CSV table of C-alpha atoms and ligand atoms in Angstrom, one decimal:
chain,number,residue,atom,x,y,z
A,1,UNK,CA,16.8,16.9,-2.2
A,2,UNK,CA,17.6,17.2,-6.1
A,3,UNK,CA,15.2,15.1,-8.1
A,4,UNK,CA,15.8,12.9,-11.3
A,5,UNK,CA,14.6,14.6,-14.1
A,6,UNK,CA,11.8,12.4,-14.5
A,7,UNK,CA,10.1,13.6,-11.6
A,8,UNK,CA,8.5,17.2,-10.8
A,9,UNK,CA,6.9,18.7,-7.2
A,10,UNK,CA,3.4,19.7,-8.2
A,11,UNK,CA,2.2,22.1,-5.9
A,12,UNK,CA,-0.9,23.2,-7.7
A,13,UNK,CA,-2.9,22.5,-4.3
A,14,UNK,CA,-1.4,24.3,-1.6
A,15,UNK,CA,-0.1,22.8,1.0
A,16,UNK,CA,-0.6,19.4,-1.0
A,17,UNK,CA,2.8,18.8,-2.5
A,18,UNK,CA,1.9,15.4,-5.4
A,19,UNK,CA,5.3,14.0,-7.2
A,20,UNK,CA,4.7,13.7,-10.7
A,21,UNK,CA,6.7,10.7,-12.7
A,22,UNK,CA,7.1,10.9,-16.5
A,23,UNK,CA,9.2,8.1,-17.2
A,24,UNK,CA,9.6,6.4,-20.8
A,25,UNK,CA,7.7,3.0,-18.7
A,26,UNK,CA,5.3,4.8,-17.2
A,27,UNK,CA,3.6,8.0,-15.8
A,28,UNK,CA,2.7,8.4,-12.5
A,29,UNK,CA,1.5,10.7,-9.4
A,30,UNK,CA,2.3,10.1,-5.9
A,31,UNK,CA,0.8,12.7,-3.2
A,32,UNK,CA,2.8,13.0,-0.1
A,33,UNK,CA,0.0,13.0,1.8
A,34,UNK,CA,-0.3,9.5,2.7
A,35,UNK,CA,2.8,8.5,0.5
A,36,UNK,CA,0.0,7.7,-2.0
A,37,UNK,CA,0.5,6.6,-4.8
A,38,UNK,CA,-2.6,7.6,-6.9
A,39,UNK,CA,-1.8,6.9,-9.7
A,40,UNK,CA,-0.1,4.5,-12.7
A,41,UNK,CA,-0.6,4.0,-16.3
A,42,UNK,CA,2.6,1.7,-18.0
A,43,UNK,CA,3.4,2.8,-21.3
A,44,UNK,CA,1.4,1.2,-24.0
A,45,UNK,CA,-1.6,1.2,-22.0
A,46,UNK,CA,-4.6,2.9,-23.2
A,47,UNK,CA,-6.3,2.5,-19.8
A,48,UNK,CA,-4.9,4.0,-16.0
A,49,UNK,CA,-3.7,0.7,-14.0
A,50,UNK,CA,-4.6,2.3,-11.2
A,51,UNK,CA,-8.3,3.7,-10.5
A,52,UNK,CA,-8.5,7.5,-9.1
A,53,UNK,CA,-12.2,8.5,-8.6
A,54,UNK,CA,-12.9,12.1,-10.0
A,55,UNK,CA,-14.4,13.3,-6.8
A,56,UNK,CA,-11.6,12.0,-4.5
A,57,UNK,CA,-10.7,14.9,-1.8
A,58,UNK,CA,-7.3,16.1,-2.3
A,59,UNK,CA,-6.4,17.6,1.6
A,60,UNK,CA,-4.3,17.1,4.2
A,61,UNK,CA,-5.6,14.7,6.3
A,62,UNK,CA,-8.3,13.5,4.6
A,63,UNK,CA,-7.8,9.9,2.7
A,64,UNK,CA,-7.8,9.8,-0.7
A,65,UNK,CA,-10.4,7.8,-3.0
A,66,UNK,CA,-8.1,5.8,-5.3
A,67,UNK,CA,-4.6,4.8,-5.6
A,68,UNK,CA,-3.2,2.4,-3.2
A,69,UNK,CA,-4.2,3.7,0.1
A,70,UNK,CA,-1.7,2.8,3.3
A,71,UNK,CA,-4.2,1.0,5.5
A,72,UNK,CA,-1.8,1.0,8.8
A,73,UNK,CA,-1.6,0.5,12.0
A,74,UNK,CA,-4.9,-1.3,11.9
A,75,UNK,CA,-7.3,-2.6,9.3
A,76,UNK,CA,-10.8,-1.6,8.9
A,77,UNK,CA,-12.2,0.1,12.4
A,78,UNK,CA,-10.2,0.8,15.2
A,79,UNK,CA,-10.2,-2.2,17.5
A,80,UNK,CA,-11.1,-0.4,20.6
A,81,UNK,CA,-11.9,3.3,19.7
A,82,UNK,CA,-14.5,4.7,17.3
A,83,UNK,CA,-13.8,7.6,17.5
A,84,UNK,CA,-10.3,6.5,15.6
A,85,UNK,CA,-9.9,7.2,11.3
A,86,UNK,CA,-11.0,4.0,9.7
A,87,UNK,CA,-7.9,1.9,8.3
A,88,UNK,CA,-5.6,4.0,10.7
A,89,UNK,CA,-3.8,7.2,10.4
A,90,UNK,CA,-0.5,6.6,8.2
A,91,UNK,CA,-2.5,7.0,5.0
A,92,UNK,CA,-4.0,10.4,6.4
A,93,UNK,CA,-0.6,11.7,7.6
A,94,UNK,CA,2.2,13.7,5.6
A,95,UNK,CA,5.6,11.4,4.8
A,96,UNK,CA,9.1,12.6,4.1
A,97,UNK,CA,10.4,11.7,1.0
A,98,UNK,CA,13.7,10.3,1.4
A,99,UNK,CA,15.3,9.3,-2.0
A,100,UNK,CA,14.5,9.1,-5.7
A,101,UNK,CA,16.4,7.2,-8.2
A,102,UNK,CA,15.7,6.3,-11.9
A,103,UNK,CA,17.0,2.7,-12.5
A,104,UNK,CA,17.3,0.6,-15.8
A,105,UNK,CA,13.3,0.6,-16.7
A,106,UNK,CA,11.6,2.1,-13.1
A,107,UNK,CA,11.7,5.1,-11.1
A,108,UNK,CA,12.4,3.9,-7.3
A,109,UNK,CA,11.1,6.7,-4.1
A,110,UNK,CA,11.5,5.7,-0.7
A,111,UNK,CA,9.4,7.6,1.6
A,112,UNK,CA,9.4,7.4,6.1
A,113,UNK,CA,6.8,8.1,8.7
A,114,UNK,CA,7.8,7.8,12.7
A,115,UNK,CA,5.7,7.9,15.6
A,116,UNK,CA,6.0,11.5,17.6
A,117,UNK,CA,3.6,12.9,20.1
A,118,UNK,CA,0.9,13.5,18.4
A,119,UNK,CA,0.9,9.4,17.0
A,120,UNK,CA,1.3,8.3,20.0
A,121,UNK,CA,-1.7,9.7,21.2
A,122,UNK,CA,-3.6,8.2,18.4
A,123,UNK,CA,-1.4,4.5,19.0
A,124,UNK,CA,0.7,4.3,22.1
A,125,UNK,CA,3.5,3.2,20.6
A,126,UNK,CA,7.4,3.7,18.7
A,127,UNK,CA,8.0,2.7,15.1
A,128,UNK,CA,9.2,3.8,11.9
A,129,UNK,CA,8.0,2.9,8.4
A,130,UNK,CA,9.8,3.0,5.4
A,131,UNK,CA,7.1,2.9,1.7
A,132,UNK,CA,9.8,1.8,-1.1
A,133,UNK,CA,8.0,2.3,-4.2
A,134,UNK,CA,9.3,1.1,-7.5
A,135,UNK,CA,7.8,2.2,-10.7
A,136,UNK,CA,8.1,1.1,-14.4
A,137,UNK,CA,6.3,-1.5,-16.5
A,138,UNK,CA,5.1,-3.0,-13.0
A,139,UNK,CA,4.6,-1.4,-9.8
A,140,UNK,CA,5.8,-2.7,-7.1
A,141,UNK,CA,5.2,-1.3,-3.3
A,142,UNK,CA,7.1,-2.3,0.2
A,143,UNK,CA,5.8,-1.3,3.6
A,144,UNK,CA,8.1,-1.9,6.0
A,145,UNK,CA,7.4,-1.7,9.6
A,146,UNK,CA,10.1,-1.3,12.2
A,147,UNK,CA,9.2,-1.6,16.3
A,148,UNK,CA,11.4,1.4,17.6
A,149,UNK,CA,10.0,0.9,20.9
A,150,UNK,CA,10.2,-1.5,24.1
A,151,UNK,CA,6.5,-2.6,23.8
A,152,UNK,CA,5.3,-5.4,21.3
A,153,UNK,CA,2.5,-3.8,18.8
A,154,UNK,CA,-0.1,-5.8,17.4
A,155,UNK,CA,-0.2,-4.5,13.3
A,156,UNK,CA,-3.1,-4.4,11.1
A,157,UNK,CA,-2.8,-3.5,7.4
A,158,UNK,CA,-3.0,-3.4,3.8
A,159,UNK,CA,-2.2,-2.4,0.5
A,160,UNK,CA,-5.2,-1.0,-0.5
A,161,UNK,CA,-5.1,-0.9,-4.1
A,162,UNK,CA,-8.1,0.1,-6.3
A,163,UNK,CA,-7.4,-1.2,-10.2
A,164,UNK,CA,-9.2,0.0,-12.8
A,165,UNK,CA,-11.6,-2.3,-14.9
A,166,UNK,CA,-13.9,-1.7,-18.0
A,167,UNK,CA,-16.6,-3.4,-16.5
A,168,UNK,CA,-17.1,-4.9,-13.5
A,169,UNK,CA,-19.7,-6.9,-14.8
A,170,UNK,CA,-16.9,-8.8,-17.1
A,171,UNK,CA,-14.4,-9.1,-14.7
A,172,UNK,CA,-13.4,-12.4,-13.3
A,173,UNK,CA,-10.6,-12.7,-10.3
A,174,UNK,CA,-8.9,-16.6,-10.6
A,175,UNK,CA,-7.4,-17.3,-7.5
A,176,UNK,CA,-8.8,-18.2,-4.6
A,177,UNK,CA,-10.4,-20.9,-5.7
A,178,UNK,CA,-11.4,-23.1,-2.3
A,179,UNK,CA,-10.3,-20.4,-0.5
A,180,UNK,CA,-12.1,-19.4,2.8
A,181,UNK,CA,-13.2,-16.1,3.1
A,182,UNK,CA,-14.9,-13.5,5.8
A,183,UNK,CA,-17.9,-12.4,4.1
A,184,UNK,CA,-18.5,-8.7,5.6
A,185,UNK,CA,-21.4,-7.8,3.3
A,186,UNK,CA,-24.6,-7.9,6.0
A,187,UNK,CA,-24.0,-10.7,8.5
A,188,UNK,CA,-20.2,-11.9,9.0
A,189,UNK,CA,-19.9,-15.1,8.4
A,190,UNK,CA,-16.9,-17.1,6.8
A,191,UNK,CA,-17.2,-18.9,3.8
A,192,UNK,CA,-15.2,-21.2,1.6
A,193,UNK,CA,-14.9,-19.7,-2.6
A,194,UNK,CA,-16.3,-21.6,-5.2
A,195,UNK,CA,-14.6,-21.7,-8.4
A,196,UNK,CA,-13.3,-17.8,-9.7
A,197,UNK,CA,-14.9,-14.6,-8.4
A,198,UNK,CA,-17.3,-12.7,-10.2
A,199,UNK,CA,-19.2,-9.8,-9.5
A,200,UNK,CA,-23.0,-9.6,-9.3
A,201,UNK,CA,-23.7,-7.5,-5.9
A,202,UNK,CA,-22.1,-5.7,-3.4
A,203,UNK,CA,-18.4,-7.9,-2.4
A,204,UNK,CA,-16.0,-7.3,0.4
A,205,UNK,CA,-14.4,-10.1,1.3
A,206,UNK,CA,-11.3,-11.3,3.8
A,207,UNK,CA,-10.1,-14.1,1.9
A,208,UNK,CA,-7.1,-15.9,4.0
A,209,UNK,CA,-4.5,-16.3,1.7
A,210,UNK,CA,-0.8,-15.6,1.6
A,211,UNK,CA,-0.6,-15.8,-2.7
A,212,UNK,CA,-1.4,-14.0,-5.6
A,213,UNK,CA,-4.3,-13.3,-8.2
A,214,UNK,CA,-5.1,-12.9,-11.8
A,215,UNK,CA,-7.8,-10.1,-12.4
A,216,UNK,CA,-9.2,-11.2,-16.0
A,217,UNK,CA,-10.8,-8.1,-17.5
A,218,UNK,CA,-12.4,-9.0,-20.9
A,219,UNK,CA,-14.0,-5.9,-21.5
A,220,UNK,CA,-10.3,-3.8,-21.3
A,221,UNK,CA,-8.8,-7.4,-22.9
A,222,UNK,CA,-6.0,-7.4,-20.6
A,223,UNK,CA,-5.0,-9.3,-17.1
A,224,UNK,CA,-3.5,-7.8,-13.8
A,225,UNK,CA,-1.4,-9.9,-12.0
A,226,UNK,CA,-0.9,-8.8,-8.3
A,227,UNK,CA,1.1,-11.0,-6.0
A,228,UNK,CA,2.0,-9.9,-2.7
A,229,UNK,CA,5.0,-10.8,-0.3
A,230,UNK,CA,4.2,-10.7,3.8
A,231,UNK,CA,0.3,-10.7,3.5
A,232,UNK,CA,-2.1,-14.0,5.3
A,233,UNK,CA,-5.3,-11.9,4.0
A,234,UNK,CA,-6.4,-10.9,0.3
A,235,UNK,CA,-9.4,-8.3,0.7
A,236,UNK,CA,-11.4,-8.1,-2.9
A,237,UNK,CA,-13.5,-5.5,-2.4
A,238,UNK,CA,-16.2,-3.7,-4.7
A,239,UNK,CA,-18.8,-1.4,-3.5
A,240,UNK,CA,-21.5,-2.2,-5.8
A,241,UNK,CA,-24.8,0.3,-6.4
A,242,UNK,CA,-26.3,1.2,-2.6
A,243,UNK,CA,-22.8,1.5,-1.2
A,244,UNK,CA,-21.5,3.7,-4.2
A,245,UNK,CA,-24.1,5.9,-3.7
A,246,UNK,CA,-23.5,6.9,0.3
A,247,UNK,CA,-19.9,7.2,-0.5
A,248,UNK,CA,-19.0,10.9,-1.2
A,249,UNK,CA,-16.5,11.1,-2.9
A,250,UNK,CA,-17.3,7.7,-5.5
A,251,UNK,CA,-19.7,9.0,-8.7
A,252,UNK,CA,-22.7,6.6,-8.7
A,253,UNK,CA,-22.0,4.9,-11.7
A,254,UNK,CA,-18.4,4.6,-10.5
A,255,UNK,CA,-18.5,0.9,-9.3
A,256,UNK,CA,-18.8,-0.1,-12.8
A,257,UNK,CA,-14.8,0.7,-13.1
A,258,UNK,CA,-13.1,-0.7,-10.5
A,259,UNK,CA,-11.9,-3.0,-7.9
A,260,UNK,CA,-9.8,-3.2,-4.6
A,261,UNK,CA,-7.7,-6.0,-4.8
A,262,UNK,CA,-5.4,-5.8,-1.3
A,263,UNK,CA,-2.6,-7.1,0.3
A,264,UNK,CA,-3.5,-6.9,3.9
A,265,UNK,CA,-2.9,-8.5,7.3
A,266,UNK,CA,-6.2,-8.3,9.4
A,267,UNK,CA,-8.1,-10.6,11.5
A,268,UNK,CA,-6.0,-13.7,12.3
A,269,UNK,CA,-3.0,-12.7,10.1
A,270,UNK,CA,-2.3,-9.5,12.2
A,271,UNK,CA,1.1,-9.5,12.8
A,272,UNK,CA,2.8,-9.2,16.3
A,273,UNK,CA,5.5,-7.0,15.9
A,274,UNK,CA,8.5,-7.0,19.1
A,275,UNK,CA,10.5,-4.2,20.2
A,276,UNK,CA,14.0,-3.8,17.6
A,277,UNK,CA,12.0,-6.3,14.8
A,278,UNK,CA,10.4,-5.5,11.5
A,279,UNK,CA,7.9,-6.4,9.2
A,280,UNK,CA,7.4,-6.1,5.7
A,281,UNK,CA,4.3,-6.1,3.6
A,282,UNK,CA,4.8,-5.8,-0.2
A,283,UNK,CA,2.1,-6.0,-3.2
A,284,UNK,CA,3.0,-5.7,-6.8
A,285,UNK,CA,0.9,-5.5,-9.8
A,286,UNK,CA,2.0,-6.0,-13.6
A,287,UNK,CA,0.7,-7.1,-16.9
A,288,UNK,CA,1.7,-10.2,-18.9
A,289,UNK,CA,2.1,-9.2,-22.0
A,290,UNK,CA,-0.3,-11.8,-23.8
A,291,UNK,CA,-4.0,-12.3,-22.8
B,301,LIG,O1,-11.8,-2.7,1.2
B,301,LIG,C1,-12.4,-3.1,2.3
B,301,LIG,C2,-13.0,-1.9,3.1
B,301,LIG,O2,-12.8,-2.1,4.4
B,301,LIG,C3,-14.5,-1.8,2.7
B,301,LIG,O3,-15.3,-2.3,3.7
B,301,LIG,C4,-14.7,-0.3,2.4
B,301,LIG,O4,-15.0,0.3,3.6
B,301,LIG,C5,-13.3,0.1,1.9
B,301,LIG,O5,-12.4,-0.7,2.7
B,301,LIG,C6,-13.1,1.5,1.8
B,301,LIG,O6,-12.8,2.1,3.1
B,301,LIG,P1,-12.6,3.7,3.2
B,301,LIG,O7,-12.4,4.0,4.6
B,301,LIG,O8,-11.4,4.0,2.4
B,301,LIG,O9,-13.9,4.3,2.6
């Protein structure tokens, strides 16, 4: 498949093709593992959009630290199966690029993954997904499921995006205000939000919500909005000092710079999915031009 000239197959890793985007609204890198995208800095910014950590793995098959992870076909642990990848397997599997086009202001890539033997030995049943990724002075990305098979399929997931922040410690997520939440941090309990969220300890959080967010970050002095489309759970996540430190592949002092804000289904809002119907799950993040 010929690419626009804005984008080049780096295959400095081998075996580990990443699709690099120079376009005049933005830079980017997408890895195929996983149709990641791992990373996006708009024009004009001085800061990434998107946080990478500098001790992500970059193999096939492992998940990367960063980006927007493809949390798919289920959410957090498997239901049933320990032994199972946490978050499923599609962000841990190899997509096939299908299309690129440069468009008046963004770069668009569609990518698929279907089920074959080896997935359905891992999830016993048919589907194909389609990541439509559009890229520019916002970034917008569309997971859409389709049931290929004659068995309904119960679908976890999310959009598991990790934005970079100057300091946690000034950031403030407006929102979800009165919102209820399941608190995962030691015992699970649900809870309802008071007022914005701000970070003082360890958050990871299932907050049942089908809109949007503002993510105020004083110390960069910008906001990121990220709305969502097809999403009954908003997951704010931020690993704080003890669990930055037994995560590999996260610096220590890395929790100071970033936060998962994700469009996910999980919980009550996993979608039932019947044979020949689809579902889509889309999350978009940009940046109003006045703070
Ligand atoms: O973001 C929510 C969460 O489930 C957290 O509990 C934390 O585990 C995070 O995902 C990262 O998961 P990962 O498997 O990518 O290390």
């Amino acid at each position: 498949m010929t690419l626009p000239d804005c984008i080049t197959l780096e295959e400095s890793i081998p075996g580990y093709p990443i699709y690099v985007i120079n376009h005049p609204a933005a830079t980017a890198r997408i890895a195929m593992n996983g149709a990641h995208v791992m990373e996006w800095k708009p024009t004009g910014q001085e800061a990434p959009v998107l946080y990478m950590s500098p001790d992500a793995v970059l193999a096939p098959g492992k998940a990367i630290r960063g980006g927007i992870p493809i949390c798919w076909p289920w959410f957090g642990g498997h239901p049933t199966d320990v032994t199972q990848p946490m978050h499923g397997f599609a962000r841990i599997r190899s997509w096939e690029l299908l299309r690129a086009d440069t468009q008046e202001g963004h770069v668009a890539l569609l990518f698929k993954l279907e089920s074959n033997e080896e997935t359905r030995t891992l999830w016993p049943y048919d589907f194909t997904c389609h990541l439509g990724i559009s890229i520019g002075a916002s970034l917008e990305v569309s997971l859409m499921t389709q049931n290929t098979g004659d068995n309904a399929f119960l679908l976890g997931e999310a959009l598991h995006t990790y934005l970079t922040v100057g300091d946690i410690k000034q950031v403030t997520v407006k929102g979800l205000d009165e919102t209820k939440y399941l608190d995962t941090v030691g015992e699970r309990v649900v809870r309802d939000q008071v007022g914005d969220i701000v970070f003082e300890g360890e958050v990871d959080r299932q907050y049942a919500s089908t809109g949007g967010v503002i993510v105020e970050d004083r110390a960069l002095k910008r906001n990121l909005v990220v709305n969502k489309l097809g999403s009954g759970t908003t997951v704010i996540w931020n690993p704080w000092i003890e669990k930055s430190k037994r995560l590999a592949d996260l610096p220590d002092e890395a929790y100071h710079g970033f936060l998962c804000v994700e469009a996910a289904n999980a919980g009550d809002s996993c979608v039932t999915v019947a044979p020949g119907s689809q579902h889509v799950l889309l999350t978009q993040v940009s940046l109003p031009s006045i703070v």
